[in-house]
PDB file of C-alpha atoms in Angstrom:
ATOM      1  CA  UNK W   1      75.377 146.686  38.635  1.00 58.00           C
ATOM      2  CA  UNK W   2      77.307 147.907  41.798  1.00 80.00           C
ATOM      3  CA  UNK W   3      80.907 147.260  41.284  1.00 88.00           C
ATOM      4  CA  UNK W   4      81.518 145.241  44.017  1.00 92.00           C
ATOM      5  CA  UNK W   5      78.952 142.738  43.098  1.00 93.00           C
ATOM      6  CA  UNK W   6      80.684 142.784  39.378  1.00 93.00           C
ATOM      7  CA  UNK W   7      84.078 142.101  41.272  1.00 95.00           C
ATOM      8  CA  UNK W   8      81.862 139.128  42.648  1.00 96.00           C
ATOM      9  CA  UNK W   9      81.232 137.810  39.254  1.00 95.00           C
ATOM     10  CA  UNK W  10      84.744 138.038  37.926  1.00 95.00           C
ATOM     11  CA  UNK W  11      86.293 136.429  40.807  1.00 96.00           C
ATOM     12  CA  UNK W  12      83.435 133.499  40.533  1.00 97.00           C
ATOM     13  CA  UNK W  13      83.997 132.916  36.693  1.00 97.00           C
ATOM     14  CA  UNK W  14      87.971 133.023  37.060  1.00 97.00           C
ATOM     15  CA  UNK W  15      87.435 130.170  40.105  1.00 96.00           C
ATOM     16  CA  UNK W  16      84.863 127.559  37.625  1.00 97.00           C
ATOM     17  CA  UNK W  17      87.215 128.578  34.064  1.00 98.00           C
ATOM     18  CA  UNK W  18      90.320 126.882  36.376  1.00 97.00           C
ATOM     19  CA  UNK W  19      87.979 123.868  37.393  1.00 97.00           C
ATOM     20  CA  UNK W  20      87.208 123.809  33.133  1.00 97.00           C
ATOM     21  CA  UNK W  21      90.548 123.997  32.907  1.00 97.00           C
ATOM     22  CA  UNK W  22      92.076 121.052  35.291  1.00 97.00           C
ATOM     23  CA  UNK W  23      89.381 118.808  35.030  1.00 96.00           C
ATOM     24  CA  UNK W  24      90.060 118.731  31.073  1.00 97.00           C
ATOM     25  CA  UNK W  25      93.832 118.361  32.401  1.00 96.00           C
ATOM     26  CA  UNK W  26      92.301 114.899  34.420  1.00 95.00           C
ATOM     27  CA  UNK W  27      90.065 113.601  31.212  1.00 94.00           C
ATOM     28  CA  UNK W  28      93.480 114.254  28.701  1.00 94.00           C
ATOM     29  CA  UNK W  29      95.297 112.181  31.406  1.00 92.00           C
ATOM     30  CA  UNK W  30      92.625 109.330  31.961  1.00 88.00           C
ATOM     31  CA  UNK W  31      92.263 108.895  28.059  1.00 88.00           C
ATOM     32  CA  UNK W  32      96.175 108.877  27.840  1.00 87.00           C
ATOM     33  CA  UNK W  33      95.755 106.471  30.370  1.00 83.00           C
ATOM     34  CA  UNK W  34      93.197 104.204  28.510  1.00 78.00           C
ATOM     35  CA  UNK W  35      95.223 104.268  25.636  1.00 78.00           C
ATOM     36  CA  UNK W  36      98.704 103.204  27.244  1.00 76.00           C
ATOM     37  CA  UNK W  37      96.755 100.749  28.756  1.00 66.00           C
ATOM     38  CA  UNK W  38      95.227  98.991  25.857  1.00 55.00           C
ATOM     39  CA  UNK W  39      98.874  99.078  24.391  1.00 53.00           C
ATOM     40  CA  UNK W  40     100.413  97.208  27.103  1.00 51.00           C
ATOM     41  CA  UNK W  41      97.684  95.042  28.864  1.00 51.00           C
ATOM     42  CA  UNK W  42      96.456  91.333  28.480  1.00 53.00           C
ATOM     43  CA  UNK W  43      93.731  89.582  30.510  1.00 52.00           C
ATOM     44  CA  UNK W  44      91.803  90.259  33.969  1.00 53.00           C
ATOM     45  CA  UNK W  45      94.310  92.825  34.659  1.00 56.00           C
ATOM     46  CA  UNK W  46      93.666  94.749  31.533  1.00 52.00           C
ATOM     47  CA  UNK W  47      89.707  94.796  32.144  1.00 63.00           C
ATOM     48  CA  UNK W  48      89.187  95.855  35.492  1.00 69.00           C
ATOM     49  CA  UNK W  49      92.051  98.603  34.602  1.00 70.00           C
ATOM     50  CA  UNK W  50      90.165  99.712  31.706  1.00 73.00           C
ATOM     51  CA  UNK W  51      87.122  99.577  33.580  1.00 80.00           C
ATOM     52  CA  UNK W  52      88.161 101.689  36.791  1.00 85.00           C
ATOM     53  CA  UNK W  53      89.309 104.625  34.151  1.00 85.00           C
ATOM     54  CA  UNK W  54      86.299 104.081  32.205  1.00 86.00           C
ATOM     55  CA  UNK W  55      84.578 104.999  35.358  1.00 92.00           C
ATOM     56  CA  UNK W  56      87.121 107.590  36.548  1.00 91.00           C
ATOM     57  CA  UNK W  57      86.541 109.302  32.854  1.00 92.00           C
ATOM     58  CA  UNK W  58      82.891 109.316  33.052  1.00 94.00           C
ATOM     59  CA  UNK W  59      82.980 110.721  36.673  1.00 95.00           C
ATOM     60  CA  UNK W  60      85.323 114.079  35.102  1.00 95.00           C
ATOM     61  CA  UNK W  61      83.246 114.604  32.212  1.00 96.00           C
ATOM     62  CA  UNK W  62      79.925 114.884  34.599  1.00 96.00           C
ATOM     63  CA  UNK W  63      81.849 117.315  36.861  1.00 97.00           C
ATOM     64  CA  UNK W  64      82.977 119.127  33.572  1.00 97.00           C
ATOM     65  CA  UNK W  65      79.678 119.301  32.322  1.00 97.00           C
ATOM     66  CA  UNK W  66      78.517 120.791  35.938  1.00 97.00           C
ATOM     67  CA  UNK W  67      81.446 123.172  35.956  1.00 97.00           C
ATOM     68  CA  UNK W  68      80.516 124.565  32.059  1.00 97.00           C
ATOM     69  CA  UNK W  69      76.947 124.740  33.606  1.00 96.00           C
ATOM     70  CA  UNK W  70      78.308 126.542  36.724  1.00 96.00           C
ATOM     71  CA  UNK W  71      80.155 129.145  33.625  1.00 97.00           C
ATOM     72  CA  UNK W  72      77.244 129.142  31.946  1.00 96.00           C
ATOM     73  CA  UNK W  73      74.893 130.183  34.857  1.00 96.00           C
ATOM     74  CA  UNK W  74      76.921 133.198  36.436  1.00 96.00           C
ATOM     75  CA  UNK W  75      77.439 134.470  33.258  1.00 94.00           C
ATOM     76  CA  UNK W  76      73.400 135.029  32.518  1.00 94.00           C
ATOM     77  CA  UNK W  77      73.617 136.555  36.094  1.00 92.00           C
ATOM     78  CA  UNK W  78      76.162 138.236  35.482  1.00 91.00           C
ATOM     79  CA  UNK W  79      74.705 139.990  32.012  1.00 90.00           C
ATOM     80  CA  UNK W  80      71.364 141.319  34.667  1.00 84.00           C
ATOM     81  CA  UNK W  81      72.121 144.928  34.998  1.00 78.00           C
ATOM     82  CA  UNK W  82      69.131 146.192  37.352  1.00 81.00           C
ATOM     83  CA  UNK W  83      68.489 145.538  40.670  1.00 80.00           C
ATOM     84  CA  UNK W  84      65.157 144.087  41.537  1.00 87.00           C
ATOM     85  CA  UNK W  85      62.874 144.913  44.466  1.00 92.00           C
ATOM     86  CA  UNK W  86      62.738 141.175  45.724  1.00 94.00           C
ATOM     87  CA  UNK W  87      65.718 138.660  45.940  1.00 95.00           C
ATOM     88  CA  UNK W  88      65.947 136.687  42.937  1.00 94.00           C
ATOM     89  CA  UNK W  89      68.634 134.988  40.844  1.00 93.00           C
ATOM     90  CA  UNK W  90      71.525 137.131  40.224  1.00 92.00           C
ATOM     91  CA  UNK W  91      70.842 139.062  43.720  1.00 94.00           C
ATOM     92  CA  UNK W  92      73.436 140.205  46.328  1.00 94.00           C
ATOM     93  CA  UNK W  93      71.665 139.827  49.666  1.00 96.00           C
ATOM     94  CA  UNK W  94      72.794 141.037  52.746  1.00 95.00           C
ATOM     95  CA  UNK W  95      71.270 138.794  55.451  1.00 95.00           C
ATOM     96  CA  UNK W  96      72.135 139.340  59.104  1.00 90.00           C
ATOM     97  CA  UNK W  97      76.079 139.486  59.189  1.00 92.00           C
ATOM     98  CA  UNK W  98      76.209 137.038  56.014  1.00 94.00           C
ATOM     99  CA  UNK W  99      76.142 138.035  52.296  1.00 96.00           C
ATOM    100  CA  UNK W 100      74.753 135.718  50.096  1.00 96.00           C
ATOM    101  CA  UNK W 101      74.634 135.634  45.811  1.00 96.00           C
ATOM    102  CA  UNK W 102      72.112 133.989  44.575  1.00 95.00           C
ATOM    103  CA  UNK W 103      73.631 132.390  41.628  1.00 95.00           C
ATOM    104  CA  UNK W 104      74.992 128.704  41.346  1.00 95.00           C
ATOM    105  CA  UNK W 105      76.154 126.923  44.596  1.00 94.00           C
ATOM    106  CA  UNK W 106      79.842 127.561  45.047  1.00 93.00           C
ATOM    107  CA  UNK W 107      80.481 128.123  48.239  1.00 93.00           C
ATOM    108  CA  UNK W 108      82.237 130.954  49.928  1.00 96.00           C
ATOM    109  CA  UNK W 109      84.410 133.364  47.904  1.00 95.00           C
ATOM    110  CA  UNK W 110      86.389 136.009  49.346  1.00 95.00           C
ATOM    111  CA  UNK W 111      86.338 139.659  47.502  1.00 96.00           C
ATOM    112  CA  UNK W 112      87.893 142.840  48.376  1.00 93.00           C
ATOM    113  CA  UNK W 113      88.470 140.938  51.899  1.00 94.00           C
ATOM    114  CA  UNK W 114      85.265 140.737  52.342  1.00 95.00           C
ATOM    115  CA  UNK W 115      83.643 136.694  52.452  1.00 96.00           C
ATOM    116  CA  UNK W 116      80.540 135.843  50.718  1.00 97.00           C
ATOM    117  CA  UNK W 117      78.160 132.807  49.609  1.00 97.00           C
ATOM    118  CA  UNK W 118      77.106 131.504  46.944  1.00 97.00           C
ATOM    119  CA  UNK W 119      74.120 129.459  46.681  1.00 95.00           C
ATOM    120  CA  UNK W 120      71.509 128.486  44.627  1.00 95.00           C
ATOM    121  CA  UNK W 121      67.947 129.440  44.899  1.00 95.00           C
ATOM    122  CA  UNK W 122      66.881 126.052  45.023  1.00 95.00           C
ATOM    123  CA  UNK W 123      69.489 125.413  48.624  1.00 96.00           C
ATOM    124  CA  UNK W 124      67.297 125.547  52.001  1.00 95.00           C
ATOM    125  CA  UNK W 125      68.872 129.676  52.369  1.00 95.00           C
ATOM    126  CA  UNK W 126      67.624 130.183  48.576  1.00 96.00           C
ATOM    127  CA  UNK W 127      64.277 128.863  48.790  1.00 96.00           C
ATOM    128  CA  UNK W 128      63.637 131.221  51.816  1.00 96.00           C
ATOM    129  CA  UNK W 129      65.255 134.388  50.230  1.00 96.00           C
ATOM    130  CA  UNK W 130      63.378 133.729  46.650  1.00 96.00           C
ATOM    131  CA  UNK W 131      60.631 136.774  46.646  1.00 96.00           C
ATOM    132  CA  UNK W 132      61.220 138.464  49.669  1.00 96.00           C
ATOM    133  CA  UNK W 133      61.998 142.070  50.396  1.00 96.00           C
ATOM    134  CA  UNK W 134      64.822 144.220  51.854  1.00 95.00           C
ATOM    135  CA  UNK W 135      63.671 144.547  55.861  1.00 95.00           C
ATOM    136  CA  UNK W 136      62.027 141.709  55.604  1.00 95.00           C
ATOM    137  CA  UNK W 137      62.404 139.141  58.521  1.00 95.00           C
ATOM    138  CA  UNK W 138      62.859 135.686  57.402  1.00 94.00           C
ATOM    139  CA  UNK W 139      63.086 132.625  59.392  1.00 93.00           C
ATOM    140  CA  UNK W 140      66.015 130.033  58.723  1.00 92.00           C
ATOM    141  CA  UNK W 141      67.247 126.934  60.849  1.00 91.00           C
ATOM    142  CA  UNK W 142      64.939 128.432  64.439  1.00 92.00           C
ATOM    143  CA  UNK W 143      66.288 132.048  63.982  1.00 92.00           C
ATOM    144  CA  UNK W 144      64.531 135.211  62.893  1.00 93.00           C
ATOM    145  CA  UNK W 145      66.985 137.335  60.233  1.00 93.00           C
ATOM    146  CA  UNK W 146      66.392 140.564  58.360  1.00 95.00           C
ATOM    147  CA  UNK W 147      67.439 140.850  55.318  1.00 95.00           C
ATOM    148  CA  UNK W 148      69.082 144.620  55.359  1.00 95.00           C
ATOM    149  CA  UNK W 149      70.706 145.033  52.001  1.00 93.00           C
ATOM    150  CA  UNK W 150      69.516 143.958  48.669  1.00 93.00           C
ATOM    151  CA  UNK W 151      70.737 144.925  45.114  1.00 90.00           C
TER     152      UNK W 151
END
């Protein structure tokens, strides 16, 4: 694995353990919440408080459990060593002036100065790239693209 695209990984996993990290922050706080709560509530008040933070608490632990798959996901990429002759999870793909990872969908990172994407092979971008080539010519949102570097 090129070291740049290692540098990609490092900066990816660093970026999802601090979302770990302050959405476990939120849930401590919403359950500290809940429990002051129940300590000093009575009535309608006390029911539809309870109820918003149940809400709030389930709402952290699905983006938790997103984030930990997010973790999860770039590090199996992260553990592929060889380049493969088509684009394919875990690939750095040059496309036009963009660089994409195929990976999880994060967004754009910056590396080394240099921004990047992140998407998933299952995103419109991903779905095209899956199985093609380096100089290949692909076709995305009415404009012909070549995809010029692969690894």
């Amino acid at each position: 694995m090129n070291t740049f695209k290692e540098k990609i990984y490092q900066t990816a996993i660093a970026q999802v353990k601090e979302k770990i990290n302050l959405l476990k922050t939120e849930r401590k706080a919403i359950n500290d919440g809940i429990l002051e709560d129940t300590k000093s509530s009575a009535g309608d008040k006390f029911e539809t408080g309870r109820e918003t933070m149940s809400r709030d608490l389930m709402t952290v632990e699905n983006q938790l459990k997103q984030a930990n798959y997010e973790f999860d996901e770039l590090c199996r990429f992260q553990a592929i060593k060889e380049a493969s002759a088509t684009v394919q999870e875990g690939s750095l793909v040059q496309v036009g002036t963009d660089t994409y990872l195929i990976s999880v969908s994060l967004g754009q990172l910056v590396v080394d100065g240099k921004k990047l994407f992140l998407l998933s092979k299952n995103s419109p971008l991903g779905e095209i790239l899956i199985g093609k080539k380096k100089n290949d010519q692909v076709e995305f949102r009415g404009k012909s693209i070549l995809i010029s570097e692969l690894d």
